[in-house]
Amino acid sequence: MSMNDVMALEHQVYMPTYKRQPIVLARGEGCYVWDEEGTRYLDLVAGIAVNVLGHAHPALVRAIKEQAGTLMHTSNLYYNRPQVEFAEMLVRWTGMEKVFFTNSGAEANETAIKLARKFGKKHRNGAFAIVTARQSFHGRTLTALAATGQEKYQAPFTPLPPGFSHAVYNDLDAIRRLTTDETVAVMLEPIQGESGIHPADAQYLRAVRAWCDERGLLLILDEIQSGIGRTGTYLAAESLGVRGDIVTLAKGLCGGLPAGAVLATGEASSFEPGDHGSTMGGGPLVCAAGIATLHAIEDEGLMANATRVGAYLLDGLRKLKRDTGILARARGRGLMVAIDLEEPWAPDLVNQAREGGLLVNSTGPSTIRMVPPLTITTAEVDEGLAVLGDVLRQR
Ligand code: PLP
């Protein structure tokens, strides 16, 4: 079956919800992937910030193979050692106190929202409402969609679960105005990812923390895209000196296997036996992968690499802006980087870059996002910048 046959079969049998790039990926190694015809691409998408160790990282592959051959799934009716060990590592790495494992980011946010509602019932007179941000993205399940501050994702699925309001991002007064006696939490991404890499100002995030403290609200930080070392610290909010009461993780948490986690302080951890559960969440296979991912991040100094190579990438993009005059701006932190184009031709740029052997993705008509593996080198960045430079100069 040729790549075209695979794509045709997909159109026939798969629900038409994804706008996919016209290649069928076959294998990967480090920061590169190959399609079925053997064409190589430098991968600055990394499965949308998932493949933090790159593709086919030997230690991760070894851990998964060993665990798969030993014990893959148990359910949560029993204890399993990788789950407990991974949870303990996350507690140590983040300074949070309790962990619950899920299977995806949306499910982690659903869990965080349930946790906040339970906290409201127990400690805040039944307060249940959550203030989130405009242009936020928290996932595709109905409640995560209700939390998401983007009408385009919500409109086809209304009515959505109640209890959410959306404040302008980076504006504390907007949160203050939306806070009522029914409010139990504020939920924010420290860096908005899906809407095009918009970082929170440090001052804003600290002021939100102080507002939550003043009003007895929980601060839920969605670090699903910004976490796992991508911006130079394990959690992006850490470098801004802000601690959430609840933190959600997914994407790169287990290096590429599907997993999510909710972390909470002891006080915010309000679940009681029977309140929540997941058949697959925190299974031995994904947790063994999670442990291997944390070890590799530590052993290979990948958070420092994210800071160093991320700065190099941003610098290179700013040079391209000066050289070509086509870029409006480049922004980001660590290896979470975006460029805005002067004109809405991001989809064309994505196509032309791919034809030049580079994978990037657009988060809007004029915005390109780059969230590469944390293992990326400056030489690989140079290669990516050269392709981008060619595409921009041909415009
Ligand atoms: N939260 C944020 C900040 C995200 O970027 C995403 C996915 O892009 C999600 C939640 C949803 O994660 P998932 O696709 O694993 O459900």
Coordinates of C-alpha atoms and ligand atoms in Angstrom, one line a residue:
M1 CA 0.0 0.0 0.0
S2 CA 1.5 3.4 -1.0
M3 CA 1.3 6.5 1.1
N4 CA -1.5 7.7 -1.1
D5 CA -3.4 4.5 -0.5
V6 CA -3.0 5.0 3.3
M7 CA -4.3 8.5 3.0
A8 CA -7.2 7.4 0.9
L9 CA -8.1 4.6 3.3
E10 CA -8.0 7.1 6.2
H11 CA -10.5 9.3 4.4
Q12 CA -12.7 6.3 4.0
V13 CA -12.6 4.9 7.5
Y14 CA -11.5 7.6 9.9
M15 CA -13.7 10.4 11.3
P16 CA -12.8 13.5 9.4
T17 CA -11.7 15.7 12.3
Y18 CA -8.0 16.2 11.6
K19 CA -6.4 18.4 9.0
R20 CA -3.4 16.2 8.4
Q21 CA -0.2 16.9 6.6
P22 CA 0.0 14.6 3.5
I23 CA 2.8 12.3 4.7
V24 CA 2.6 8.9 6.4
L25 CA 5.3 8.8 9.1
A26 CA 7.1 5.5 9.5
R27 CA 9.9 5.8 12.0
G28 CA 11.9 8.3 14.0
E29 CA 15.3 8.7 15.6
G30 CA 16.3 11.6 17.8
C31 CA 14.9 14.9 16.3
Y32 CA 14.2 13.2 12.9
V33 CA 11.3 11.3 11.4
W34 CA 11.1 9.5 8.1
D35 CA 8.0 9.0 6.0
E36 CA 7.1 5.7 4.3
E37 CA 8.9 6.8 1.2
G38 CA 12.1 7.3 3.1
T39 CA 12.1 11.1 3.1
R40 CA 13.7 12.5 6.3
Y41 CA 12.3 15.5 8.2
L42 CA 13.7 17.5 11.1
D43 CA 10.8 17.4 13.6
L44 CA 10.2 20.6 15.5
V45 CA 6.7 19.5 16.3
A46 CA 7.6 16.4 18.4
G47 CA 4.1 15.0 18.4
I48 CA 3.0 18.5 19.7
A49 CA 5.4 18.8 22.6
V50 CA 5.2 15.1 23.4
N51 CA 8.5 13.4 22.3
V52 CA 10.6 15.3 24.9
L53 CA 13.4 12.8 24.5
G54 CA 13.1 12.7 20.7
H55 CA 12.2 9.6 18.9
A56 CA 13.3 6.1 19.9
H57 CA 15.4 7.2 22.8
P58 CA 17.3 4.1 23.8
A59 CA 16.8 4.3 27.6
L60 CA 13.0 4.9 27.1
V61 CA 12.7 2.1 24.6
R62 CA 14.5 -0.2 26.9
A63 CA 12.3 0.7 29.9
I64 CA 9.1 0.2 27.9
K65 CA 10.3 -3.2 26.4
E66 CA 11.3 -4.5 29.8
Q67 CA 8.0 -3.4 31.5
A68 CA 5.9 -4.6 28.6
G69 CA 7.5 -8.1 29.0
T70 CA 7.0 -8.1 32.7
L71 CA 3.6 -6.5 33.6
M72 CA 1.7 -4.1 31.3
H73 CA -1.6 -3.5 33.0
T74 CA -3.1 -4.2 36.4
S75 CA -6.0 -1.8 37.0
N76 CA -6.1 0.2 40.2
L77 CA -7.6 -2.6 42.2
Y78 CA -4.0 -3.4 43.1
Y79 CA -0.8 -1.6 43.9
N80 CA 1.9 -1.4 41.2
R81 CA 5.5 -0.4 41.9
P82 CA 6.2 1.8 38.9
Q83 CA 3.1 3.9 39.7
V84 CA 4.2 4.6 43.3
E85 CA 7.8 5.2 42.3
F86 CA 6.8 7.6 39.5
A87 CA 4.4 9.5 41.7
E88 CA 7.1 9.8 44.4
M89 CA 9.5 11.2 41.8
L90 CA 6.9 13.8 40.6
V91 CA 6.3 14.9 44.2
R92 CA 10.0 15.3 44.7
W93 CA 10.5 17.1 41.4
T94 CA 7.6 19.5 41.8
G95 CA 7.2 20.1 45.5
M96 CA 3.6 19.1 45.3
E97 CA 2.2 16.5 47.7
K98 CA -0.3 14.2 45.9
V99 CA -0.6 12.7 42.5
F100 CA -3.4 11.1 40.4
F101 CA -2.6 9.6 37.0
T102 CA -4.9 9.9 34.0
N103 CA -4.5 9.0 30.3
S104 CA -4.5 12.3 28.6
G105 CA -4.4 16.1 29.1
A106 CA -8.1 16.6 28.8
E107 CA -8.7 13.9 31.4
A108 CA -6.2 15.5 33.7
N109 CA -8.0 18.8 33.5
E110 CA -11.4 17.1 34.1
T111 CA -9.9 15.5 37.2
A112 CA -8.5 18.9 38.3
I113 CA -11.9 20.5 37.9
K114 CA -13.6 17.7 39.9
L115 CA -11.0 18.1 42.6
A116 CA -11.7 21.8 42.8
R117 CA -15.4 21.2 43.0
K118 CA -14.9 18.7 45.7
F119 CA -12.7 21.2 47.6
G120 CA -15.5 23.7 47.2
K121 CA -18.1 21.3 48.7
K122 CA -15.8 20.4 51.6
H123 CA -14.3 23.8 52.4
R124 CA -16.0 26.6 50.6
N125 CA -19.7 26.3 51.1
G126 CA -20.3 24.6 47.8
A127 CA -18.4 27.1 45.6
F128 CA -17.9 25.5 42.2
A129 CA -17.2 28.2 39.6
I130 CA -13.8 28.5 37.9
V131 CA -12.3 31.5 36.2
T132 CA -10.1 30.6 33.2
A133 CA -8.6 32.7 30.5
R134 CA -9.7 33.8 27.1
Q135 CA -7.7 32.1 24.3
S136 CA -6.9 29.3 26.7
F137 CA -6.9 25.6 25.7
H138 CA -7.7 22.9 28.2
G139 CA -8.8 20.0 26.0
R140 CA -11.7 18.5 24.1
T141 CA -13.9 16.7 26.6
L142 CA -17.1 18.7 27.4
T143 CA -15.9 20.1 30.7
A144 CA -12.4 20.8 29.4
L145 CA -14.1 22.6 26.5
A146 CA -16.2 24.6 28.9
A147 CA -13.0 25.7 30.6
T148 CA -11.4 26.5 27.2
G149 CA -11.7 30.2 26.4
Q150 CA -12.2 29.8 22.6
E151 CA -15.7 29.9 21.1
K152 CA -14.7 28.2 17.9
Y153 CA -14.0 24.9 19.8
Q154 CA -17.1 25.3 21.9
A155 CA -19.8 26.4 19.5
P156 CA -20.6 23.0 17.9
F157 CA -21.2 21.3 21.2
T158 CA -23.3 23.7 23.3
P159 CA -24.8 23.5 25.9
L160 CA -21.6 22.9 27.8
P161 CA -21.4 22.2 31.6
P162 CA -21.9 25.4 33.5
G163 CA -19.5 27.1 36.0
F164 CA -16.8 28.7 33.8
S165 CA -16.1 32.3 33.0
H166 CA -13.2 33.6 30.9
A167 CA -11.0 36.5 31.8
V168 CA -8.6 38.4 29.5
Y169 CA -5.2 36.8 29.9
N170 CA -2.4 38.8 31.7
D171 CA -5.0 41.1 33.3
L172 CA -5.6 40.6 37.0
D173 CA -8.5 43.0 37.2
A174 CA -10.4 40.8 34.7
I175 CA -10.1 37.9 37.1
R176 CA -11.0 40.0 40.1
R177 CA -14.2 41.2 38.3
L178 CA -15.2 37.6 37.5
T179 CA -14.6 36.3 41.1
T180 CA -17.8 35.8 43.0
D181 CA -18.8 33.9 46.2
E182 CA -19.4 30.9 44.0
T183 CA -15.8 30.9 42.6
V184 CA -13.6 28.1 43.9
A185 CA -10.6 28.3 41.5
V186 CA -8.7 30.2 38.9
M187 CA -7.3 28.0 36.1
L188 CA -4.5 29.2 33.8
E189 CA -1.8 28.0 31.4
P190 CA 1.5 29.7 32.5
I191 CA 2.2 29.9 28.8
Q192 CA -0.8 29.6 26.5
G193 CA 0.2 27.0 23.9
E194 CA -2.5 26.2 21.4
S195 CA -3.4 29.9 20.9
G196 CA 0.2 30.6 19.8
I197 CA 2.7 30.6 22.7
H198 CA 1.7 33.5 24.8
P199 CA 3.6 33.6 28.1
A200 CA 2.0 35.0 31.3
D201 CA 3.9 38.0 32.8
A202 CA 5.7 36.9 35.9
Q203 CA 4.1 39.9 37.8
Y204 CA 0.6 38.8 36.6
L205 CA 1.0 35.2 37.7
R206 CA 2.3 36.3 41.1
A207 CA -0.6 38.7 41.5
V208 CA -3.1 35.9 40.6
R209 CA -1.4 33.7 43.2
A210 CA -1.8 36.5 45.8
W211 CA -5.5 37.1 44.7
C212 CA -6.2 33.3 45.1
D213 CA -4.6 33.4 48.6
E214 CA -6.6 36.5 49.6
R215 CA -9.9 35.0 48.4
G216 CA -9.3 31.4 49.4
L217 CA -9.3 30.2 45.8
L218 CA -7.4 27.3 44.3
L219 CA -4.9 28.1 41.6
I220 CA -5.0 25.4 38.9
L221 CA -2.0 25.6 36.6
D222 CA -2.4 23.7 33.3
E223 CA 1.2 22.8 32.5
I224 CA 0.2 20.1 30.0
Q225 CA 2.2 21.9 27.2
S226 CA 4.6 24.1 29.2
G227 CA 5.7 21.5 31.7
I228 CA 8.1 18.5 31.6
G229 CA 11.2 20.8 31.5
R230 CA 10.3 22.5 28.2
T231 CA 11.0 26.0 29.5
G232 CA 14.1 25.1 31.5
T233 CA 12.4 24.1 34.8
Y234 CA 10.2 21.1 35.2
L235 CA 7.2 23.3 35.6
A236 CA 7.1 26.6 33.7
A237 CA 5.6 28.4 36.7
E238 CA 8.5 27.4 38.9
S239 CA 10.9 29.8 37.2
L240 CA 8.3 32.6 37.9
G241 CA 8.3 31.7 41.6
V242 CA 4.7 30.6 41.5
R243 CA 3.3 27.4 42.9
G244 CA -0.2 26.1 41.9
D245 CA -2.5 24.3 44.4
I246 CA -3.3 21.9 41.5
V247 CA -1.1 21.3 38.5
T248 CA -2.0 19.2 35.4
L249 CA 0.6 17.5 33.2
A250 CA 0.3 15.2 30.1
K251 CA 2.0 15.4 26.7
G252 CA 5.7 14.6 27.4
L253 CA 5.0 13.2 30.9
C254 CA 5.9 9.6 29.8
G255 CA 8.1 10.5 26.8
G256 CA 5.5 9.6 24.2
L257 CA 3.1 7.1 25.8
P258 CA -0.4 8.4 26.5
A259 CA -0.6 9.6 30.1
G260 CA -1.5 12.6 32.2
A261 CA -1.3 13.5 35.9
V262 CA -2.9 15.8 38.4
L263 CA -0.6 17.0 41.2
A264 CA -2.0 18.8 44.2
T265 CA -1.0 20.2 47.5
G266 CA -2.1 18.3 50.6
E267 CA -4.8 20.9 51.3
A268 CA -6.2 20.9 47.7
S269 CA -6.2 17.1 47.5
S270 CA -9.8 16.7 48.5
F271 CA -10.8 13.3 46.9
E272 CA -12.0 10.6 49.2
P273 CA -12.3 6.9 48.5
G274 CA -14.6 6.3 45.5
D275 CA -14.6 10.0 44.3
H276 CA -12.6 9.3 41.2
G277 CA -11.0 6.6 39.2
S278 CA -9.4 5.4 36.0
T279 CA -9.1 1.8 34.7
M280 CA -5.9 2.5 32.8
G281 CA -4.5 5.6 34.5
G282 CA -1.1 5.1 36.2
G283 CA -0.5 1.6 34.7
P284 CA 2.9 0.0 35.1
L285 CA 3.8 0.5 31.4
V286 CA 3.3 4.2 31.2
C287 CA 4.8 4.8 34.6
A288 CA 8.0 2.8 33.8
A289 CA 8.2 5.1 30.8
G290 CA 7.6 8.2 33.0
I291 CA 10.4 7.1 35.3
A292 CA 12.8 6.6 32.4
T293 CA 11.8 10.0 31.0
L294 CA 12.6 11.8 34.3
H295 CA 15.9 10.0 34.6
A296 CA 16.9 10.9 31.0
I297 CA 15.9 14.6 31.6
E298 CA 18.1 14.6 34.6
D299 CA 21.0 12.6 33.4
E300 CA 21.3 14.4 30.0
G301 CA 20.8 17.9 31.5
L302 CA 17.8 18.4 29.1
M303 CA 16.2 21.3 31.1
A304 CA 19.4 23.3 30.8
N305 CA 19.5 22.3 27.1
A306 CA 16.0 23.6 26.6
T307 CA 17.0 27.0 28.0
R308 CA 20.3 27.2 26.0
V309 CA 19.1 25.8 22.7
G310 CA 15.7 27.6 23.1
A311 CA 17.5 30.9 23.4
Y312 CA 19.6 30.0 20.4
L313 CA 16.5 29.2 18.4
L314 CA 14.8 32.5 19.4
D315 CA 17.9 34.4 18.6
G316 CA 18.1 32.8 15.1
L317 CA 14.4 33.5 14.4
R318 CA 15.0 37.2 15.4
K319 CA 17.9 37.3 12.9
L320 CA 15.6 35.9 10.3
K321 CA 13.1 38.6 11.1
R322 CA 15.7 41.2 10.5
D323 CA 17.0 39.5 7.3
T324 CA 13.7 38.8 5.6
G325 CA 11.3 41.4 6.9
I326 CA 8.5 38.9 6.6
L327 CA 8.3 37.9 10.3
A328 CA 6.3 40.2 12.6
R329 CA 7.8 38.8 15.8
A330 CA 9.3 35.7 17.4
R331 CA 8.6 34.9 21.0
G332 CA 8.7 32.1 23.5
R333 CA 10.5 30.6 26.5
G334 CA 12.9 27.7 26.3
L335 CA 11.8 25.2 23.6
M336 CA 8.3 26.6 23.4
V337 CA 8.6 29.1 20.5
A338 CA 6.4 30.8 18.0
I339 CA 6.7 33.2 15.1
D340 CA 4.0 35.6 13.8
L341 CA 4.0 36.3 10.1
E342 CA 3.1 39.7 8.6
E343 CA 0.5 38.0 6.4
P344 CA -1.8 35.0 7.0
W345 CA 0.2 32.4 5.1
A346 CA 1.2 30.1 8.0
P347 CA -0.4 27.0 6.3
D348 CA 1.6 27.6 3.2
L349 CA 4.8 28.0 5.2
V350 CA 4.1 24.7 7.0
N351 CA 3.7 23.0 3.6
Q352 CA 6.8 24.6 2.1
A353 CA 8.9 23.8 5.2
R354 CA 7.8 20.2 5.0
E355 CA 8.8 20.0 1.3
G356 CA 12.2 21.4 2.5
G357 CA 12.4 18.6 5.1
L358 CA 11.2 20.5 8.2
L359 CA 8.2 19.9 10.3
V360 CA 6.6 22.9 12.1
N361 CA 2.9 23.5 12.8
S362 CA 0.6 26.5 12.6
T363 CA -1.6 27.5 15.5
G364 CA -3.5 30.1 13.5
P365 CA -3.4 31.7 10.0
S366 CA -0.3 33.8 10.8
T367 CA 1.4 31.9 13.6
I368 CA 3.9 29.0 13.5
R369 CA 4.7 27.0 16.6
M370 CA 7.9 25.1 17.4
V371 CA 8.0 22.7 20.4
P372 CA 10.9 20.3 19.5
P373 CA 12.4 17.5 21.5
L374 CA 14.4 18.8 24.6
T375 CA 17.3 16.9 23.1
I376 CA 17.7 19.2 20.1
T377 CA 21.2 20.6 19.3
T378 CA 22.2 24.0 18.0
A379 CA 23.3 22.2 14.8
E380 CA 19.8 20.9 14.3
V381 CA 18.4 24.3 15.0
D382 CA 20.7 25.7 12.4
E383 CA 19.4 23.2 9.9
G384 CA 15.8 24.2 10.7
L385 CA 16.6 27.9 10.5
A386 CA 18.2 27.4 7.1
V387 CA 15.0 25.7 5.7
L388 CA 12.8 28.5 7.3
G389 CA 15.1 31.1 5.8
D390 CA 14.8 29.6 2.3
V391 CA 11.0 29.5 2.6
L392 CA 10.8 33.1 3.9
R393 CA 13.1 34.4 1.2
Q394 CA 11.2 32.7 -1.6
R395 CA 8.0 34.5 -0.5
Ligands
PLP1 N1 -4.1 21.6 28.1 C1 -3.2 22.2 27.3 C2 -2.5 23.4 27.8 C3 -2.9 21.6 26.0 O1 -2.0 22.2 25.2 C4 -3.6 20.5 25.6 C5 -3.3 19.9 24.3 O2 -2.9 20.5 23.4 C6 -4.5 19.9 26.5 C7 -4.8 20.5 27.7 C8 -5.3 18.7 26.1 O3 -4.5 17.6 26.1 P1 -4.9 16.2 25.4 O4 -4.9 16.5 23.9 O5 -3.8 15.2 25.8 O6 -6.2 15.9 25.9

